Amino acid sequence: MKRIDLIRHLERHGVQLLREGGSHSVYVNRSAGKTSTVPRHREINDFLAHKICKDLEVPKP
């Protein structure tokens, strides 16, 4: 899955960018009180994308 597609999906479900790290971006779902990191690669493995969504309590893309 493309990184930009995952980020768009997360933002549609109320997830916000918290901060930028060295090789990851940290996103937060404030309504659920959950955080997760998204690596800065063009392609993100589908299993990792599902785990990020699960961590942030967002439906799978």
PDB file of C-alpha atoms in Angstrom:
ATOM      1  CA  MET A   1       0.000   0.000   0.000  1.00  0.00           C
ATOM      2  CA  LYS A   2       1.251   3.509  -0.750  1.00  0.00           C
ATOM      3  CA  ARG A   3       2.149   5.580   2.317  1.00  0.00           C
ATOM      4  CA  ILE A   4       0.091   8.559   1.138  1.00  0.00           C
ATOM      5  CA  ASP A   5      -3.008   6.353   0.747  1.00  0.00           C
ATOM      6  CA  LEU A   6      -2.623   5.063   4.307  1.00  0.00           C
ATOM      7  CA  ILE A   7      -2.200   8.591   5.677  1.00  0.00           C
ATOM      8  CA  ARG A   8      -5.303   9.802   3.801  1.00  0.00           C
ATOM      9  CA  HIS A   9      -7.275   6.874   5.229  1.00  0.00           C
ATOM     10  CA  LEU A  10      -6.104   7.657   8.761  1.00  0.00           C
ATOM     11  CA  GLU A  11      -6.881  11.371   8.446  1.00  0.00           C
ATOM     12  CA  ARG A  12     -10.393  10.611   7.132  1.00  0.00           C
ATOM     13  CA  HIS A  13     -11.007   8.759  10.400  1.00  0.00           C
ATOM     14  CA  GLY A  14      -9.855  11.607  12.654  1.00  0.00           C
ATOM     15  CA  VAL A  15      -6.207  10.646  13.159  1.00  0.00           C
ATOM     16  CA  GLN A  16      -3.770  13.578  13.375  1.00  0.00           C
ATOM     17  CA  LEU A  17      -0.034  13.969  12.912  1.00  0.00           C
ATOM     18  CA  LEU A  18       1.574  14.385  16.330  1.00  0.00           C
ATOM     19  CA  ARG A  19       5.229  14.817  15.337  1.00  0.00           C
ATOM     20  CA  GLU A  20       7.869  13.879  12.804  1.00  0.00           C
ATOM     21  CA  GLY A  21      10.705  11.642  13.937  1.00  0.00           C
ATOM     22  CA  GLY A  22      13.911  10.642  12.199  1.00  0.00           C
ATOM     23  CA  SER A  23      12.551   7.838  10.058  1.00  0.00           C
ATOM     24  CA  HIS A  24       8.919   7.652  11.249  1.00  0.00           C
ATOM     25  CA  SER A  25       5.925   9.949  11.661  1.00  0.00           C
ATOM     26  CA  VAL A  26       3.898   9.637  14.859  1.00  0.00           C
ATOM     27  CA  TYR A  27       0.113   9.781  14.485  1.00  0.00           C
ATOM     28  CA  VAL A  28      -2.443  10.053  17.284  1.00  0.00           C
ATOM     29  CA  ASN A  29      -6.131   9.216  17.566  1.00  0.00           C
ATOM     30  CA  ARG A  30      -7.144  11.651  20.299  1.00  0.00           C
ATOM     31  CA  SER A  31     -10.673  10.269  20.696  1.00  0.00           C
ATOM     32  CA  ALA A  32      -9.291   6.789  21.500  1.00  0.00           C
ATOM     33  CA  GLY A  33      -6.107   8.024  23.192  1.00  0.00           C
ATOM     34  CA  LYS A  34      -3.919   5.841  20.943  1.00  0.00           C
ATOM     35  CA  THR A  35      -0.672   6.558  19.078  1.00  0.00           C
ATOM     36  CA  SER A  36       1.221   4.710  16.356  1.00  0.00           C
ATOM     37  CA  THR A  37       4.215   5.288  14.108  1.00  0.00           C
ATOM     38  CA  VAL A  38       4.137   5.262  10.310  1.00  0.00           C
ATOM     39  CA  PRO A  39       7.469   4.609   8.571  1.00  0.00           C
ATOM     40  CA  ARG A  40       8.637   6.978   5.854  1.00  0.00           C
ATOM     41  CA  HIS A  41       8.772   4.489   2.995  1.00  0.00           C
ATOM     42  CA  ARG A  42       6.893   4.873  -0.274  1.00  0.00           C
ATOM     43  CA  GLU A  43       5.408   1.399   0.097  1.00  0.00           C
ATOM     44  CA  ILE A  44       4.101   0.031   3.397  1.00  0.00           C
ATOM     45  CA  ASN A  45       3.464  -3.686   3.803  1.00  0.00           C
ATOM     46  CA  ASP A  46      -0.273  -4.514   4.016  1.00  0.00           C
ATOM     47  CA  PHE A  47       0.236  -6.366   7.306  1.00  0.00           C
ATOM     48  CA  LEU A  48       1.901  -3.287   8.802  1.00  0.00           C
ATOM     49  CA  ALA A  49      -0.878  -1.017   7.488  1.00  0.00           C
ATOM     50  CA  HIS A  50      -3.470  -3.257   9.172  1.00  0.00           C
ATOM     51  CA  LYS A  51      -1.492  -3.196  12.429  1.00  0.00           C
ATOM     52  CA  ILE A  52      -1.253   0.615  12.361  1.00  0.00           C
ATOM     53  CA  CYS A  53      -5.022   0.859  11.844  1.00  0.00           C
ATOM     54  CA  LYS A  54      -5.625  -1.633  14.654  1.00  0.00           C
ATOM     55  CA  ASP A  55      -3.304   0.288  16.997  1.00  0.00           C
ATOM     56  CA  LEU A  56      -5.160   3.546  16.251  1.00  0.00           C
ATOM     57  CA  GLU A  57      -8.599   1.849  16.461  1.00  0.00           C
ATOM     58  CA  VAL A  58      -9.445   2.771  12.852  1.00  0.00           C
ATOM     59  CA  PRO A  59     -11.140   0.420  10.339  1.00  0.00           C
ATOM     60  CA  LYS A  60      -8.812  -1.406   7.961  1.00  0.00           C
ATOM     61  CA  PRO A  61      -8.278   0.251   4.565  1.00  0.00           C
TER      62      PRO A  61
END
